[in-house]
Coordinates of C-alpha atoms in Angstrom, one line a residue:
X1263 CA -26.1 1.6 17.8
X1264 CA -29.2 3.6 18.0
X1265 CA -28.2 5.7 14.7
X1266 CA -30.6 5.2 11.7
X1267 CA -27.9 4.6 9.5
X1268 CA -26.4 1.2 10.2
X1269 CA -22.7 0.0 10.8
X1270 CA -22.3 -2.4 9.0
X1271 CA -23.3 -0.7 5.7
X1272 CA -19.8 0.3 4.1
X1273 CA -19.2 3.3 2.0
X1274 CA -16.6 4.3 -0.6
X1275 CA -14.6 7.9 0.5
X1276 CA -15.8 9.3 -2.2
X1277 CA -19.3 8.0 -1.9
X1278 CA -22.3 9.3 0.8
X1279 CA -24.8 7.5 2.1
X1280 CA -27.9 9.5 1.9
X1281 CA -28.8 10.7 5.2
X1282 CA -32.0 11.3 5.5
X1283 CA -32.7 7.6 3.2
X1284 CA -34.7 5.6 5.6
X1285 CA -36.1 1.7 5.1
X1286 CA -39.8 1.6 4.9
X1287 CA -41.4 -0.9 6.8
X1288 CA -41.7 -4.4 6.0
X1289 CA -44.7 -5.9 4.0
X1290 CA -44.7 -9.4 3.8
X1291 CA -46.0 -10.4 0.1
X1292 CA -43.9 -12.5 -1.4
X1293 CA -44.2 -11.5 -4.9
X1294 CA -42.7 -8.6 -4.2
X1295 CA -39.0 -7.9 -5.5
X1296 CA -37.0 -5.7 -4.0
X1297 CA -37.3 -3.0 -5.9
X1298 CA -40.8 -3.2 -5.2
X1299 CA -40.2 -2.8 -1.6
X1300 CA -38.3 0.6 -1.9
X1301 CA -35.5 -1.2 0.5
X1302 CA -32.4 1.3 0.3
X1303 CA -30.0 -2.0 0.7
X1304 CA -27.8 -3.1 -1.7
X1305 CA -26.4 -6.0 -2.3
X1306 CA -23.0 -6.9 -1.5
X1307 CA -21.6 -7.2 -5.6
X1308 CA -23.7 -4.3 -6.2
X1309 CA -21.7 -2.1 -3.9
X1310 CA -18.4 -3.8 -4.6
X1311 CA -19.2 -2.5 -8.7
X1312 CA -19.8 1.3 -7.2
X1313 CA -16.3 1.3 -4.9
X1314 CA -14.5 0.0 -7.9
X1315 CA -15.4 2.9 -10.1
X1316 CA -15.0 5.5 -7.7
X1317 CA -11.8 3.5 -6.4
X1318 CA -10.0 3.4 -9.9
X1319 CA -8.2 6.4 -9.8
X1320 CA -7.2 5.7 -5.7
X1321 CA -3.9 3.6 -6.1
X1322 CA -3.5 2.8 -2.1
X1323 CA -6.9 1.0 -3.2
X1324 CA -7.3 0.2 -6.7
X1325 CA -4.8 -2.2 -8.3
X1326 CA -5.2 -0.9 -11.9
X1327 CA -4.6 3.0 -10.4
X1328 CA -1.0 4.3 -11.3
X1329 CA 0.9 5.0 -8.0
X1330 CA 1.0 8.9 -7.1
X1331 CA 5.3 9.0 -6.3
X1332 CA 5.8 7.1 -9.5
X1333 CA 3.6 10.3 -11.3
X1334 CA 5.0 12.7 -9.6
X1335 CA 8.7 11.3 -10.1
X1336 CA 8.5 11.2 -13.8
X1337 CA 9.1 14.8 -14.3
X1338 CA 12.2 14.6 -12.4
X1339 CA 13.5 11.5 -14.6
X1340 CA 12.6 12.9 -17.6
X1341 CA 15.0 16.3 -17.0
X1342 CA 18.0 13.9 -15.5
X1343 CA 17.9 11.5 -18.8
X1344 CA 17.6 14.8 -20.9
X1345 CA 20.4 16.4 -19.0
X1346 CA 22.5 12.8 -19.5
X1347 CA 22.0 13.1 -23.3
X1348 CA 23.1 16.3 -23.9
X1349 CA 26.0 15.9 -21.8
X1350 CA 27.3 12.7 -23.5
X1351 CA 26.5 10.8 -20.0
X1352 CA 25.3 7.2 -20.2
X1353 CA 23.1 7.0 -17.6
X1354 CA 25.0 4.2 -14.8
X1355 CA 25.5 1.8 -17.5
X1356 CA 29.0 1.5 -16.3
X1357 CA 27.8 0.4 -12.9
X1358 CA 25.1 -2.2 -14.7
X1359 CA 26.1 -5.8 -14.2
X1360 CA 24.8 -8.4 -16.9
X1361 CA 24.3 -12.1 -16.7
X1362 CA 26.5 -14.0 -19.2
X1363 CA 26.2 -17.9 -20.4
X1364 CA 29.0 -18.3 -17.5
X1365 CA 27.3 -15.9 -14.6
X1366 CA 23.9 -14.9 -14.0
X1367 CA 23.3 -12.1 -11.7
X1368 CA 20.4 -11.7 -9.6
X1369 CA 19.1 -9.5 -6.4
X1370 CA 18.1 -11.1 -3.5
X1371 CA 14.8 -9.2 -3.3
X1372 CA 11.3 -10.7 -3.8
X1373 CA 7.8 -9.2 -3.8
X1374 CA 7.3 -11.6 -0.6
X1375 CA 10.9 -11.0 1.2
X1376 CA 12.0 -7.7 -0.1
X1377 CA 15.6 -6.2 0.6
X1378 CA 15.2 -3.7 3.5
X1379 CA 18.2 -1.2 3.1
X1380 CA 16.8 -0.4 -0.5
X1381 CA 13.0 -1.1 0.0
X1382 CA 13.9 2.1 2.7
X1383 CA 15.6 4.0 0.3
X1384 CA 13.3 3.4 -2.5
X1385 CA 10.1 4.4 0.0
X1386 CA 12.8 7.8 1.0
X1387 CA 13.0 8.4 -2.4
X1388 CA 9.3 8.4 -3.2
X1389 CA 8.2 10.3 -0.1
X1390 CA 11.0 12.6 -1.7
X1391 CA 9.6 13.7 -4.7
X1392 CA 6.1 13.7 -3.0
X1393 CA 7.6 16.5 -1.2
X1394 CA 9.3 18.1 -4.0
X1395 CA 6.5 18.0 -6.5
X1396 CA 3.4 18.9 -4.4
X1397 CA 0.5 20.7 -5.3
X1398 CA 0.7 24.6 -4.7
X1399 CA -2.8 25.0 -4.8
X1400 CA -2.8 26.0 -1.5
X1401 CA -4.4 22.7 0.2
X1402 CA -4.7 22.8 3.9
X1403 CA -2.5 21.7 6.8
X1404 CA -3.9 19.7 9.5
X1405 CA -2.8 20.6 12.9
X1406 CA -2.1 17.1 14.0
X1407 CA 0.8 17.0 11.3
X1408 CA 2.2 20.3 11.7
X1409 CA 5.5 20.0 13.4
X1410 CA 5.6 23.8 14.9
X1411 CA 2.6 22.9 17.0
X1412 CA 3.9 19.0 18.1
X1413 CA 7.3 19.0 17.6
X1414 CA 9.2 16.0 17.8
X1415 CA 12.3 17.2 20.2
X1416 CA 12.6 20.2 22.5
X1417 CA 15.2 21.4 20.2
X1418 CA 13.3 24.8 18.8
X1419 CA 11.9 24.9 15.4
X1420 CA 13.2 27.2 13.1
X1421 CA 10.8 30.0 11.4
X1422 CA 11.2 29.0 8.3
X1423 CA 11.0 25.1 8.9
X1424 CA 8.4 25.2 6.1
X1425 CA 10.3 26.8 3.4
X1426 CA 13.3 24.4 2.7
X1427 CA 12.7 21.2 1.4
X1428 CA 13.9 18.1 2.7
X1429 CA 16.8 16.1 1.0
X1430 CA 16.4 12.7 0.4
X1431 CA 19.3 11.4 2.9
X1432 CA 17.1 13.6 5.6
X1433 CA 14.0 11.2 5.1
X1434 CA 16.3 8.3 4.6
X1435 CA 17.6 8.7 7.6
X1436 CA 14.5 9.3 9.7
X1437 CA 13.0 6.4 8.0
X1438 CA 16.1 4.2 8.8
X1439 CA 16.2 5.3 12.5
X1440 CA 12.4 4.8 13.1
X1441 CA 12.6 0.6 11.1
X1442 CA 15.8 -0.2 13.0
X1443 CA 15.3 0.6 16.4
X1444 CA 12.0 -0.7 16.3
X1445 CA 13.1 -4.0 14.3
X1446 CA 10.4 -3.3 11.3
X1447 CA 10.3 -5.4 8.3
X1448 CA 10.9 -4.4 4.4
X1449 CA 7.1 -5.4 4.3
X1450 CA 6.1 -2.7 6.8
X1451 CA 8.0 -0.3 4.7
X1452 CA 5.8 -0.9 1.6
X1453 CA 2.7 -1.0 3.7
X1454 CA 3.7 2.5 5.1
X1455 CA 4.0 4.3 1.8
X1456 CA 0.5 2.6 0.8
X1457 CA -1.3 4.8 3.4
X1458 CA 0.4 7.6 2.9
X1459 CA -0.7 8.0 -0.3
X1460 CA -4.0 7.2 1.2
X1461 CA -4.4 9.7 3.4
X1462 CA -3.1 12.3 1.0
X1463 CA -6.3 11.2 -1.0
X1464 CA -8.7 10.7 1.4
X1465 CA -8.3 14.4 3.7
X1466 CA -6.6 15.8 0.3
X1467 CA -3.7 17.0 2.0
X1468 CA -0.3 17.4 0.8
X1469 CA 3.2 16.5 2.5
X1470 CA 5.5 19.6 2.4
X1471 CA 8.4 20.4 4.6
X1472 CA 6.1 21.3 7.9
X1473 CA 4.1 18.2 8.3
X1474 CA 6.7 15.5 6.6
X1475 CA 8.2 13.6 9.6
X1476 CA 4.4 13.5 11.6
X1477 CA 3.1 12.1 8.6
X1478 CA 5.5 9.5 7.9
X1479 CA 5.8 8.3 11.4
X1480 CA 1.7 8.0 11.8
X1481 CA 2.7 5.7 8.6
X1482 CA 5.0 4.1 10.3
X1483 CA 2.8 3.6 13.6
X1484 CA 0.0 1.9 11.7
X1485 CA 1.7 -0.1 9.5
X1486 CA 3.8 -1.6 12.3
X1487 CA 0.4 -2.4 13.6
X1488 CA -0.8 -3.6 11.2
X1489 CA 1.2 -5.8 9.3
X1490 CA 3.8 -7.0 12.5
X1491 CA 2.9 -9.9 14.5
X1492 CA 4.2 -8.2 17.5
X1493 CA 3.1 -5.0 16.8
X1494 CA 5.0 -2.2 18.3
X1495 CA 3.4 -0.1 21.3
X1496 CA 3.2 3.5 21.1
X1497 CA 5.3 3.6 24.4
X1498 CA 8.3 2.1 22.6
X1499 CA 8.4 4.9 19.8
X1500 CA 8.5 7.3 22.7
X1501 CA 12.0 5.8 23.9
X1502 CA 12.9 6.0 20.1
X1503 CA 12.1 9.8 19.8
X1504 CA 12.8 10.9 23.0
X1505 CA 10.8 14.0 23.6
X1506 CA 7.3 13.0 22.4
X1507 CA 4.2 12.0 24.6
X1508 CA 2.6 8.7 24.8
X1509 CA -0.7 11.2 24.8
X1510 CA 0.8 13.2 21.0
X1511 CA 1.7 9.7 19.8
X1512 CA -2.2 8.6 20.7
X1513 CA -4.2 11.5 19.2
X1514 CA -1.5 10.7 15.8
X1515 CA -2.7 7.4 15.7
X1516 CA -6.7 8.3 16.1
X1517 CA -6.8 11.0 13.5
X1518 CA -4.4 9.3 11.2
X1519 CA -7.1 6.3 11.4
X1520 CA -10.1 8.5 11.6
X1521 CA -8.9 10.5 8.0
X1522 CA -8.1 7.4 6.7
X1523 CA -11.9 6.6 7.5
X1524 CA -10.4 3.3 9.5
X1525 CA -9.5 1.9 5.9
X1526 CA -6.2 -0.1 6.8
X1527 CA -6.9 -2.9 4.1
X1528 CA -4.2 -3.5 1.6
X1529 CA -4.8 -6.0 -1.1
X1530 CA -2.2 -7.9 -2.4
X1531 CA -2.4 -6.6 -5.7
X1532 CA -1.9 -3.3 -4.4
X1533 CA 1.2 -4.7 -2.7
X1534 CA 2.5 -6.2 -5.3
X1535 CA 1.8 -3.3 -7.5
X1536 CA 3.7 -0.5 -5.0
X1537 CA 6.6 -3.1 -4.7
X1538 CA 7.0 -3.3 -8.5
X1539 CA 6.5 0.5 -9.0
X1540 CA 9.6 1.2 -6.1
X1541 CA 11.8 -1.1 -8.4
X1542 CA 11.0 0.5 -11.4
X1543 CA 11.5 4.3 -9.9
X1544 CA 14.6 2.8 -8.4
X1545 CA 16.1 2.1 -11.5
X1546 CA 15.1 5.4 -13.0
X1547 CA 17.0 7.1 -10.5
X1548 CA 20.3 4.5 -10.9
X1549 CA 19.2 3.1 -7.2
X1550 CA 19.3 -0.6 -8.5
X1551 CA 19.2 -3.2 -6.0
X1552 CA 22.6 -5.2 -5.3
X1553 CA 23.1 -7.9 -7.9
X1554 CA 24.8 -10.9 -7.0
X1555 CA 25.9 -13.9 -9.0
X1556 CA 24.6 -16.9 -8.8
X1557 CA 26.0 -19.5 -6.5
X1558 CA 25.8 -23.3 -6.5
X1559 CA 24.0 -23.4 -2.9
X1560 CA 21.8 -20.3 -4.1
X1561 CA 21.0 -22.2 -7.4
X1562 CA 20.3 -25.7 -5.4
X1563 CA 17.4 -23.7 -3.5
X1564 CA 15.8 -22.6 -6.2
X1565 CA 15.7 -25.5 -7.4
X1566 CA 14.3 -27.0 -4.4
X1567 CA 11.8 -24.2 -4.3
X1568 CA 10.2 -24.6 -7.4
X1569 CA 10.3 -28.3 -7.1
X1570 CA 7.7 -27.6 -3.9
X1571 CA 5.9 -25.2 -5.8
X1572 CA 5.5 -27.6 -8.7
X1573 CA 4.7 -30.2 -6.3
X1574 CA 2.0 -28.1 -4.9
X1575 CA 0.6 -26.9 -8.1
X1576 CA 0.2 -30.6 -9.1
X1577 CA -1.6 -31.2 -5.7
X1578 CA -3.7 -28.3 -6.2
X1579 CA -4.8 -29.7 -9.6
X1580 CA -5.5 -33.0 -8.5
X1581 CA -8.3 -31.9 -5.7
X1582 CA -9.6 -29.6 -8.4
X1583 CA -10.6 -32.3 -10.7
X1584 CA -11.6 -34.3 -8.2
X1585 CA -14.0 -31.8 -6.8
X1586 CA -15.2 -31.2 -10.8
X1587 CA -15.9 -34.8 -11.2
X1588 CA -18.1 -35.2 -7.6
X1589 CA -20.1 -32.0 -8.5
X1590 CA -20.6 -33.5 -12.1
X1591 CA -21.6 -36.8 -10.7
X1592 CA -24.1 -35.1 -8.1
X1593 CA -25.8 -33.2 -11.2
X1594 CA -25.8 -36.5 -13.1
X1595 CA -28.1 -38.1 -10.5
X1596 CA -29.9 -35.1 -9.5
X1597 CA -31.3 -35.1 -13.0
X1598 CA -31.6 -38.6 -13.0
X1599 CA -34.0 -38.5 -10.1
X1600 CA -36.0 -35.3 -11.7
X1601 CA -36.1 -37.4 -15.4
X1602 CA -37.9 -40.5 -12.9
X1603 CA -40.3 -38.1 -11.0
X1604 CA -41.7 -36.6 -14.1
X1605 CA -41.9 -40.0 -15.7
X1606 CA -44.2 -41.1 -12.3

């Protein structure tokens, strides 16, 4: 509290306060601007237009931002649908299902209640090709994250844990392991890859084979936090993996948080926008989500929802115009009454 630089002053992590900036002291004209004054604050909008420019290429913050696994995975798709065509292969369009005048197929996964076995195998599959297509230009590797120095069983670790990569039924099934003992939503999943792509950014680190699983289960840890009602405790992961500290799970969760510089916002277009891009490297990779068709009862909720969406829509509309037509009537007699003071 005593510090010259105050705490609620927010800044972008890619953007310093000065540190040696000080506010001169107060002079009380009132003609002044505040420019005049030399007063180092800025106003709220002001700062909001410098975070979105220096935010824009940050997808875990920006909306507009490409997501990194969806990058990195294109190579990878690009060779396989290559590899396809010269073989004669039609990439899984025998395993394709299409809706007909008679059947319409859909999945029973939504931006709001996503599926949870394949939201978990879509967030595998991106933290996959993270893996696979890292930088090589020799970034740094946190101590926190390596797993040689805080392994996560007594079992020993192999000498060249760092050399092999991992497949992607390995970090499925750590993944899977980690959401169902602790009962984590498809939500949480999502959530988790947003800030591991922001911590990759922010401390610009890499995940390789060495830090992969400590990485993804501080991830795990703060989304569960986060986003669950009834969070989990870092106890409970402790009876999950069996031969980790409650003191190791701790110091995970502080420097996980401190390198994310205690960002844990996630807008919902963010959301949305990691949710669409998992669907769309899902089918790239011929991981399409389980279509279904269309029942009666299915169809008869639908129905029913949109009904109460349209209902609410209409609602919405209704106390819109009628706070238009008080604000319009207000303005009427204000001028009313400043047309009647001039004329006195």
């Amino acid at each position: 509290m005593g510090n010259t630089t105050s705490c609620c002053v927010s800044s972008s992590p890619k953007l310093r306060r000065n540190a040696h900036s000080r506010l001169e002291s107060y002079r009380p004209e009132a003609d002044l601007s505040r420019e005049d004054t030399g007063c180092n604050l800025q106003h709220i909008s002001d700062r909001e237009n410098i975070d979105d420019l220096n935010m824009e290429f940050n997808p875990s913050d920006h909306p507009r931002a490409s997501t990194i696994f969806l990058s990195k995975s294109q190579t990878d798709v690009r060779e396989k649908r290559k590899s396809l065509y010269i073989n004669h292969h039609p990439p899984g369009q025998l395993r394709r299902k299409y809706s007909s005048c008679s059947t319409i197929f859909i999945d029973d996964s939504t931006v709001s209640q996503p599926n949870l076995k394949y939201t978990i195998k879509c967030v595998a599959l991106a933290i996959y090709y993270h893996i696979k297509n890292r930088d090589t230009d020799g970034r740094m590797l946190l101590d926190i994250f390596d797993e040689n120095l805080h392994p996560l069983s007594k079992s020993e670790v192999p000498p060249d844990y760092d050399k092999h990569d991992p497949e992607q039924k390995q970090i499925y099934r750590f993944v899977r392991t980690l959401f169902s003992a602790a009962q984590l939503t498809a939500e949480c999943a999502i959530v988790t890859l947003v800030y591991l792509e922001r911590l990759l950014t922010y401390a610009e680190i890499d995940i390789c084979p060495a830090n992969w699983k400590r990485i993804v289960l501080g991830a795990i840890l703060l989304a569960s936090k986060v986003w669950d009602d009834q969070a989990v405790w870092n106890v409970d992961y402790c009876q999950i993996l069996k031969d980790i500290t409650v003191e190791d799970m701790n110091e995970l969760e502080r420097q996980f948080l401190e390198l994310l510089q205690f960002n844990i916002n996630v807008p919902s277009s963010v959301y949305a926008k990691y949710y669409f891009d998992l669907r769309s490297l899902a089918e790239a990779n011929n991981l399409s989500f389980p279509l279904e068709p269309l029942s009666r009862d299915r169809a008869y909720k639908l129905e029913a929802i949109s009904r109460l969406c349209e209902d609410k829509y209409k609602d919405f509309r209704k106390s819109a115009k009628k706070r238009n037509s008080f604000t319009l009537s207000t303005r009427k007699q204000q001028i009313g009454c400043l047309e009647e003071e001039t004329k006195m």
